[in-house]
Amino acid sequence: MIPPRRIVILGGGTAGWIAANLLVRAWGGDPDVAITLVEAPAIGTIGVGEGSTPSLKRFFEVIGVAERDWMPRCQATYKVGIRFVGWSPAAPWPDYSHPFTTQVDTQTDEAFVLNCRNRRLGHDVWVRPDDFLLNGLLAAQGKAPVTPPHFPFRIEYGYHIDAGLLGDYLREVAVARGVIHRAARVVDATRTATGDIAALVTDRGEAIAGDFFIDCSGFAATLIEGALDVPFHGFADNLFNDAAVVMPTEPDGPPPVETVATAQSNGWRWRIPLRHRIGNGYVYASAFQSADAAEAELRAALGVDEAIPARHLRFRVGRRARHWERNCLAVGLSQGFVEPLEATAIHLVLNTVELFIRHYDATARARDTVNAAITTRIEGVRDYIVAHYKLTTRADTEYWRANAATMALSDPLLHLLDCWFRRGDLAGELARQGDRSHFGHLSWHCLLAGYGAFPPISEPPRDDVDFFTQRRIAAFLQGCALNFPAQAVAFAALR
Ligand SMILES: Cc1cc2nc3c(=O)[nH]c(=O)nc-3n(C[C@H](O)[C@H](O)[C@H](O)COP(=O)(O)OP(=O)(O)OC[C@H]3O[C@@H](n4cnc5c(N)ncnc54)[C@H](O)[C@@H]3O)c2cc1C
């Protein structure tokens, strides 16, 4: 396989600089390959204070950058999962955690699955997800998921990051490795006789020619939509949120190791703890609440007055019909956006670029393979997020009632829910679906158990069906957690 010779990336947000680093890592050793990134600093990037999945850890391993080099520069904290607060008043607990699963969980996950099955059969057994999975316990104890030397299990975790600082850091790494950085506003794209993109045209009239273009221009989608007119498939029929109001606040104590997603009157608000600030934002549906009312609700929840400015954003949820079209790959917000409830956007950026590098050749077959794989992943993420809204038992506003009432559910999601409520085997159902869901069966167990999606208890208490007690899961995980440091200790070790 011969890589494209002149690769031009449009956009210097998180997507652009991640793409630049992966491409220079994969193909930068070839003297015939030149990678240029063009961005207009005046346009700015999204950067709201993002949470990642464990794929960001893998990314830094792939590009060979250590945590001690990048984490302090990006004000990053460790993230072991997301806590959902106030989403389901009918659940037996006010909140639950969806932790990243780790190798340690292979010792406890069977007990979780068995208890979920027994609870679906009407037995009174313990099914709170946090208590079966190591990262759930680390979240409760505020411990960093950093293992001591010789710890025999691999621990998965992500990070909370300042995306602006991450972009700056990744730019330095990419430029040091040979990526050419140009600051210019792109106003047009010229085309070849066959319809491919030939060059980007800047506002100073310069042409930046290329053989392959990566569109990381954010919601503007300058190339994939502006030049190539690839349609957008919206998800608005089952994901209603299309706006956010963002308001950072000062740190108020040692940063926790989890994101908190708290249900609000017409959406939910995130709390993302960085080292220098707390990222807060309220994601809501503009059809149900005005921007002013959303801002007022967020201010009241945070207890902050007008002295702290608010930033308002609008977004479109959905995906491109094709992410790779002709000689252009859309990556990041230009390729689509599933609302940020599970913080999967950067994850999908990584997936997209990795798939492209793995499959790249100049054939239509490679293009179709990559397009189909990315579409499956985005729709898998969408289904899981739709399930959050479908399973919530909040009914206090028109927004939550409309969410619970939506019947716009994909077939894979309907089959999964049907399997759960028929007391079937979720892992088997996911395998039957070809493991197309982005989330594994433990994540689905967390979601369904977390929201208390069970029939009423109908059996008299019996010790022999509760594997949480029988297998002494709490004591086992408490013992494992003794190996992990407080996050402040882990930060000190990074210096
Ligand atoms: C409310 C909200 C919350 C989010 N939370 C999370 C989260 O928790 N976790 C997560 O993984 N993701 C999250 N995301 C998504 C995440 O912020 C983005 O996916 C990620 O930052 C990538 O953005 P991007 O690089 O595609 O676009 P942007 O950050 O918008 O960057 C676009 C770039 O293109 C350049 N550009 C645009 N037009 C031109 C032009 N004509 N000429 C030259 N340059 C141009 C701009 O200068 C900029 O450099 C969230 C998004 C939103 C809206």
XYZ file of C-alpha atoms and ligand atoms in Angstrom:
548
model
C 0.000 0.000 0.000
C 1.354 3.420 -0.998
C 0.137 6.262 1.238
C -1.057 9.515 -0.313
C 1.908 11.796 -1.020
C 0.569 15.209 -0.032
C -1.911 15.022 2.829
C -3.624 18.265 3.823
C -5.570 18.496 7.098
C -8.029 21.380 7.413
C -8.577 22.325 11.072
C -6.454 22.482 14.201
C -8.892 21.386 16.905
C -8.548 18.123 18.810
C -9.536 16.153 15.705
C -6.998 17.855 13.432
C -4.029 17.434 15.756
C -4.916 13.844 16.682
C -5.150 13.036 12.961
C -1.826 14.788 12.286
C -0.065 12.793 15.016
C -1.463 9.431 13.950
C -0.701 10.072 10.285
C 2.860 11.227 10.903
C 3.369 8.213 13.173
C 2.078 5.827 10.476
C 3.473 7.378 7.314
C 5.905 10.122 8.366
C 8.884 7.810 7.906
C 8.287 7.837 4.139
C 10.296 10.744 2.649
C 7.749 11.097 -0.162
C 4.886 11.832 2.271
C 4.240 15.455 3.320
C 1.567 16.273 5.910
C 0.321 19.859 6.191
C -2.232 21.160 8.714
C -4.027 24.426 7.945
C -6.054 26.242 10.574
C -7.513 29.684 11.092
C -6.724 30.585 14.717
C -9.337 33.347 14.555
C -12.117 30.784 14.040
C -11.327 28.980 17.296
C -12.043 25.454 18.475
C -14.867 23.887 20.488
C -12.935 22.912 23.674
C -15.420 22.850 26.573
C -13.423 20.682 29.018
C -13.738 17.168 27.630
C -13.812 13.687 29.084
C -12.234 10.839 27.161
C -12.518 7.079 27.027
C -9.516 4.735 27.491
C -8.774 5.130 23.774
C -6.938 8.392 24.550
C -4.559 6.442 26.775
C -3.958 4.046 23.893
C -3.388 7.000 21.546
C -0.584 8.379 23.726
C 0.947 4.920 23.943
C 0.838 4.620 20.144
C 2.490 7.993 19.548
C 4.970 7.316 22.339
C 4.239 10.182 24.747
C 4.308 9.571 28.508
C 1.685 10.846 30.959
C 4.278 12.884 32.838
C 4.965 14.815 29.617
C 1.445 15.646 28.541
C -0.889 15.422 31.558
C 0.453 18.386 33.570
C 0.623 20.531 30.403
C -3.040 19.812 29.611
C -4.299 20.194 33.219
C -5.516 16.621 32.842
C -7.024 14.446 35.564
C -7.710 10.724 35.603
C -11.165 9.492 34.694
C -12.526 6.064 35.645
C -16.102 6.518 34.477
C -19.249 8.629 34.443
C -21.743 8.976 37.291
C -25.376 9.543 36.335
C -27.244 11.521 38.972
C -30.998 11.993 39.171
C -31.891 10.247 35.929
C -34.248 7.643 37.304
C -36.323 8.424 40.397
C -37.761 4.876 40.300
C -34.314 3.266 40.676
C -33.353 2.111 44.180
C -30.461 4.644 44.268
C -30.203 8.329 43.321
C -27.168 7.784 41.103
C -25.044 5.072 39.557
C -21.674 4.838 37.857
C -20.768 3.513 34.433
C -17.098 2.686 35.032
C -14.559 1.686 32.402
C -14.098 -2.037 32.836
C -10.665 -3.387 33.734
C -8.984 -6.783 33.803
C -9.681 -7.043 37.550
C -13.381 -7.119 36.717
C -12.974 -10.555 35.172
C -13.020 -11.730 38.818
C -16.368 -10.067 39.571
C -18.290 -9.494 36.360
C -19.890 -12.934 36.339
C -21.408 -12.224 39.758
C -22.823 -8.939 38.400
C -24.352 -10.648 35.383
C -25.766 -13.498 37.489
C -27.255 -11.088 40.004
C -28.814 -9.050 37.206
C -30.384 -12.229 35.867
C -31.651 -13.249 39.294
C -32.980 -9.764 39.921
C -34.870 -10.001 36.611
C -36.308 -13.285 37.901
C -37.702 -11.392 40.889
C -35.044 -12.163 43.531
C -33.974 -9.485 45.989
C -30.244 -9.354 45.190
C -27.691 -6.525 44.997
C -27.228 -5.127 41.465
C -25.699 -1.642 41.828
C -23.074 -1.500 39.036
C -20.505 0.582 40.959
C -20.127 -2.122 43.608
C -19.129 -4.909 41.208
C -16.450 -3.136 39.165
C -13.078 -1.902 40.378
C -13.299 1.526 38.783
C -16.661 2.049 40.495
C -14.898 1.680 43.832
C -11.923 3.850 42.805
C -14.417 6.571 41.849
C -16.067 6.362 45.256
C -12.675 6.581 46.978
C -11.250 9.306 44.680
C -8.270 7.127 43.829
C -6.212 7.352 40.653
C -6.320 4.232 38.468
C -2.538 4.070 38.356
C -1.103 0.702 39.194
C 2.037 0.014 41.210
C 4.871 -1.838 39.431
C 4.137 -5.556 38.999
C 0.390 -5.162 39.570
C -0.785 -8.182 37.603
C -3.887 -6.686 35.939
C -4.276 -4.083 33.202
C -6.404 -1.165 34.382
C -8.392 0.842 31.847
C -9.020 4.523 32.318
C -9.472 7.770 30.452
C -8.812 11.409 31.255
C -10.473 14.760 31.712
C -8.657 17.288 29.550
C -8.552 20.917 28.580
C -9.015 20.393 24.830
C -7.454 23.774 23.983
C -4.267 22.884 25.857
C -4.314 19.361 24.416
C -4.457 20.856 20.906
C -1.470 23.112 21.700
C 0.510 20.179 23.065
C -0.292 17.864 20.159
C 0.640 20.625 17.717
C 4.125 20.843 19.249
C 4.573 17.068 19.031
C 3.309 16.862 15.444
C 5.398 19.798 14.228
C 8.514 18.366 15.914
C 7.840 15.150 13.985
C 7.597 16.879 10.623
C 3.997 18.088 10.194
C 3.892 21.471 8.406
C 1.648 23.962 10.212
C 0.006 26.808 8.279
C -2.182 29.518 9.792
C -4.680 30.611 7.127
C -8.400 30.882 6.599
C -9.650 28.588 3.847
C -12.344 30.148 1.692
C -12.649 27.736 -1.210
C -11.541 24.408 -2.656
C -10.613 23.802 -6.302
C -11.497 20.515 -7.979
C -9.834 18.234 -10.504
C -11.534 17.232 -13.747
C -12.791 14.046 -12.030
C -14.317 15.983 -9.134
C -11.680 15.266 -6.472
C -10.405 18.127 -4.354
C -7.257 19.601 -5.911
C -6.332 22.419 -3.504
C -7.567 24.577 -0.640
C -7.701 28.290 -1.401
C -6.922 30.719 1.429
C -8.270 34.228 1.975
C -4.921 35.536 0.744
C -5.421 33.732 -2.549
C -2.825 31.020 -1.945
C -3.560 27.462 -3.120
C -2.545 24.566 -0.862
C -2.503 21.550 -3.167
C -2.860 17.977 -1.947
C -3.555 14.398 -2.981
C -5.676 13.612 0.062
C -7.595 15.953 2.380
C -8.737 15.426 5.969
C -11.661 17.642 6.900
C -11.312 18.541 10.598
C -13.031 21.908 10.236
C -15.562 21.185 13.008
C -19.251 21.914 12.584
C -18.407 24.090 9.522
C -17.672 20.858 7.568
C -15.986 23.030 4.941
C -14.858 20.185 2.662
C -17.170 17.227 3.260
C -20.278 19.398 3.072
C -19.173 22.728 1.590
C -17.105 21.290 -1.268
C -18.359 17.719 -1.672
C -21.969 18.113 -0.595
C -22.170 14.817 1.325
C -25.591 14.626 3.031
C -26.068 14.601 6.804
C -28.348 12.042 8.496
C -29.818 13.681 11.582
C -30.659 11.786 14.789
C -33.162 14.378 15.974
C -36.069 11.900 16.056
C -34.629 10.183 19.127
C -31.899 12.511 20.426
C -33.555 15.856 21.165
C -30.634 17.842 22.580
C -29.171 20.419 20.208
C -27.721 23.160 22.407
C -25.413 23.686 25.354
C -24.487 26.454 27.737
C -20.985 26.239 29.146
C -19.648 27.856 32.332
C -16.350 26.922 33.964
C -15.917 27.382 37.718
C -12.989 27.352 40.127
C -11.862 24.025 41.611
C -13.562 23.434 44.954
C -11.359 20.664 46.367
C -9.308 17.716 45.182
C -10.600 16.751 41.713
C -12.678 13.568 41.613
C -11.759 10.812 39.149
C -15.133 10.674 37.413
C -17.371 12.842 35.272
C -20.770 13.618 36.761
C -23.821 13.872 34.473
C -26.787 15.273 36.412
C -30.278 15.289 34.923
C -31.844 18.747 34.598
C -35.330 19.922 33.631
C -34.679 19.659 29.867
C -31.416 17.779 29.501
C -28.411 17.177 31.714
C -25.344 18.976 32.965
C -21.776 17.784 33.049
C -19.136 18.368 35.679
C -15.662 17.656 34.381
C -12.912 18.194 36.961
C -9.637 19.522 35.534
C -6.696 20.568 37.650
C -7.115 24.318 37.111
C -10.888 24.527 36.741
C -14.139 22.612 36.679
C -15.771 22.324 33.276
C -19.549 22.700 33.590
C -22.165 22.723 30.896
C -25.852 22.091 30.407
C -26.846 20.152 27.295
C -30.514 20.757 26.495
C -33.152 20.651 23.790
C -33.905 24.078 22.348
C -37.396 22.930 21.368
C -38.201 22.576 25.076
C -36.167 25.343 26.753
C -34.820 28.761 25.744
C -31.127 29.630 25.976
C -31.859 32.207 28.715
C -33.807 29.698 30.808
C -31.086 27.071 30.377
C -28.423 29.555 31.458
C -30.475 30.561 34.497
C -30.981 26.915 35.434
C -27.263 26.197 35.151
C -26.337 29.264 37.196
C -28.787 28.226 39.909
C -27.438 24.656 39.955
C -23.840 25.913 40.238
C -24.664 28.786 42.567
C -22.851 31.343 40.380
C -23.915 34.841 39.328
C -23.461 36.851 36.141
C -19.821 37.569 37.011
C -18.947 34.262 35.386
C -19.642 34.549 31.652
C -21.604 31.852 29.844
C -20.852 30.511 26.389
C -23.749 29.250 24.277
C -23.359 26.562 21.595
C -25.697 24.977 19.093
C -25.060 21.614 17.495
C -26.604 19.151 15.102
C -26.697 15.490 16.140
C -26.249 12.930 13.414
C -23.655 11.650 10.998
C -22.465 12.037 7.446
C -23.922 9.643 4.897
C -20.275 8.938 4.009
C -17.251 9.966 6.069
C -14.753 9.203 3.313
C -15.821 10.707 -0.013
C -13.518 10.897 -3.027
C -10.103 12.060 -1.732
C -11.450 13.487 1.519
C -11.983 11.975 4.975
C -14.135 13.862 7.494
C -12.932 13.499 11.087
C -14.406 14.983 14.266
C -17.385 17.303 14.368
C -17.393 17.616 10.551
C -18.252 13.899 10.288
C -21.044 14.086 12.833
C -21.799 14.373 16.501
C -23.679 12.181 18.925
C -24.433 14.281 21.972
C -21.681 14.140 24.607
C -23.443 12.084 27.318
C -20.961 9.207 27.053
C -18.022 11.452 25.990
C -17.311 9.450 22.858
C -16.444 12.147 20.278
C -12.656 11.997 20.692
C -12.921 8.217 20.796
C -14.665 8.267 17.401
C -11.979 10.612 16.038
C -9.359 8.038 17.005
C -11.403 5.163 15.579
C -11.894 6.984 12.291
C -8.243 7.843 11.718
C -7.071 4.381 12.811
C -9.531 2.678 10.462
C -8.442 4.946 7.621
C -4.756 4.202 8.143
C -5.398 0.457 8.466
C -7.508 0.180 5.306
C -6.147 2.961 3.130
C -5.646 2.298 -0.521
C -7.075 4.211 -3.451
C -9.928 1.749 -4.091
C -13.653 2.121 -3.636
C -13.598 -1.083 -1.584
C -11.344 0.479 1.086
C -13.622 3.507 1.167
C -16.748 1.398 1.579
C -15.146 -0.682 4.347
C -14.119 2.389 6.322
C -17.456 4.141 5.793
C -19.453 1.093 6.886
C -17.290 0.500 9.969
C -17.515 4.106 11.166
C -21.231 4.300 10.574
C -21.722 1.139 12.637
C -19.683 2.613 15.491
C -21.495 5.935 15.504
C -24.881 4.221 15.411
C -23.772 1.880 18.210
C -22.949 4.902 20.364
C -26.237 6.538 19.410
C -28.260 3.482 20.456
C -26.656 3.376 23.881
C -27.351 7.064 24.449
C -30.921 6.702 23.203
C -31.328 3.903 25.771
C -30.418 6.384 28.553
C -33.332 8.564 27.554
C -35.715 5.695 26.933
C -35.062 4.028 30.299
C -35.147 7.112 32.500
C -38.167 7.207 34.787
C -38.205 11.009 35.038
C -41.585 12.364 33.997
C -41.551 15.821 35.594
C -41.346 17.861 32.360
C -42.628 17.572 28.811
C -39.017 16.938 27.724
C -38.622 13.777 29.817
C -42.091 12.533 28.917
C -41.312 12.985 25.218
C -38.046 11.084 25.646
C -39.739 8.187 27.401
C -42.475 8.112 24.760
C -40.232 8.009 21.695
C -40.621 4.849 19.671
C -37.873 5.788 17.210
C -35.596 2.959 18.327
C -33.284 1.052 16.011
C -33.799 -2.685 15.522
C -30.582 -3.618 17.375
C -31.678 -1.526 20.365
C -35.179 -3.003 20.336
C -33.721 -6.516 20.287
C -31.405 -5.727 23.193
C -34.181 -4.289 25.328
C -36.446 -7.179 24.402
C -33.708 -9.637 25.385
C -33.244 -7.947 28.766
C -36.929 -7.827 29.628
C -37.403 -11.439 28.464
C -34.610 -12.317 30.952
C -32.301 -13.389 28.153
C -28.528 -13.290 27.794
C -27.320 -9.818 26.732
C -23.804 -11.004 25.822
C -25.355 -13.633 23.547
C -27.677 -11.073 21.962
C -24.778 -8.681 21.290
C -22.804 -11.540 19.721
C -25.839 -12.451 17.611
C -25.847 -8.829 16.382
C -22.209 -9.253 15.314
C -20.901 -7.217 18.273
C -21.759 -4.059 16.361
C -22.587 -2.176 19.563
C -19.804 0.154 20.588
C -20.550 -0.807 24.200
C -19.987 -4.296 25.568
C -22.486 -6.312 27.592
C -21.137 -5.036 30.945
C -21.876 -1.460 29.886
C -25.405 -2.507 28.954
C -25.790 -4.254 32.321
C -24.616 -1.040 34.049
C -27.165 1.056 32.167
C -30.127 -1.259 32.695
C -29.305 -2.112 36.309
C -28.320 1.492 37.042
C -31.764 2.723 36.005
C -33.445 -0.064 37.959
C -35.011 -1.608 34.846
C -36.299 -4.652 36.714
C -39.663 -6.204 37.513
C -40.862 -5.878 41.133
C -39.257 -8.232 43.672
C -41.460 -11.314 43.842
C -39.386 -13.976 45.610
C -38.714 -14.394 49.346
C -35.113 -13.539 50.385
C -32.585 -16.338 49.672
C -28.825 -16.195 50.314
C -27.933 -18.735 47.633
C -28.953 -16.486 44.713
C -26.983 -13.378 45.734
C -23.505 -13.716 44.252
C -22.415 -10.300 45.536
C -22.528 -11.623 49.097
C -21.634 -15.214 48.324
C -18.422 -14.292 46.454
C -17.479 -11.538 48.897
C -17.154 -9.033 46.072
C -17.022 -5.963 48.318
C -14.082 -7.325 50.365
C -12.250 -8.429 47.213
C -12.512 -5.015 45.552
C -11.684 -3.154 48.767
C -8.508 -5.224 48.941
C -7.628 -4.423 45.311
C -8.264 -0.706 45.878
C -5.577 -0.657 48.584
C -3.031 -0.791 45.745
C -4.102 2.543 44.269
C -2.958 6.031 45.301
C -5.053 9.108 45.939
C -5.147 11.249 42.788
C -2.986 13.960 44.427
C -0.265 11.357 45.048
C -0.465 10.238 41.417
C -0.110 13.881 40.269
C 2.976 14.308 42.430
C 4.502 11.217 40.810
C 4.062 12.844 37.386
C 6.422 15.697 38.283
C -21.208 20.618 24.286
C -20.111 19.702 23.855
C -19.517 18.845 24.775
C -18.517 17.946 24.374
N -17.983 17.081 25.284
C -17.113 16.150 24.861
C -16.570 15.189 25.753
O -16.807 15.200 26.955
N -15.742 14.234 25.246
C -15.417 14.184 23.934
O -14.682 13.264 23.525
N -15.875 15.111 23.089
C -16.714 16.073 23.507
N -17.180 16.997 22.624
C -16.709 16.976 21.253
C -15.314 17.523 21.167
O -15.252 18.822 21.692
C -14.898 17.532 19.699
O -15.235 16.344 19.089
C -13.449 17.660 19.556
O -12.984 18.781 20.256
C -13.071 17.734 18.114
O -13.528 18.927 17.563
P -13.045 19.262 16.102
O -11.558 19.295 16.118
O -13.719 18.382 15.143
O -13.628 20.728 15.829
P -13.211 22.162 16.412
O -12.712 22.089 17.784
O -14.394 23.033 16.162
O -12.009 22.639 15.481
C -12.248 23.097 14.167
C -10.947 23.633 13.575
O -11.168 23.949 12.201
C -10.632 25.225 11.916
N -11.387 25.790 10.807
C -12.738 25.769 10.636
N -13.050 26.372 9.468
C -11.865 26.779 8.915
C -11.528 27.478 7.720
N -12.452 27.892 6.849
N -10.223 27.720 7.488
C -9.247 27.319 8.333
N -9.530 26.656 9.474
C -10.809 26.403 9.755
C -10.760 25.995 13.226
O -9.833 27.053 13.270
C -10.415 24.881 14.227
O -9.017 24.801 14.330
C -18.126 17.931 23.021
C -18.688 18.808 22.111
C -19.672 19.689 22.508
C -20.291 20.604 21.493
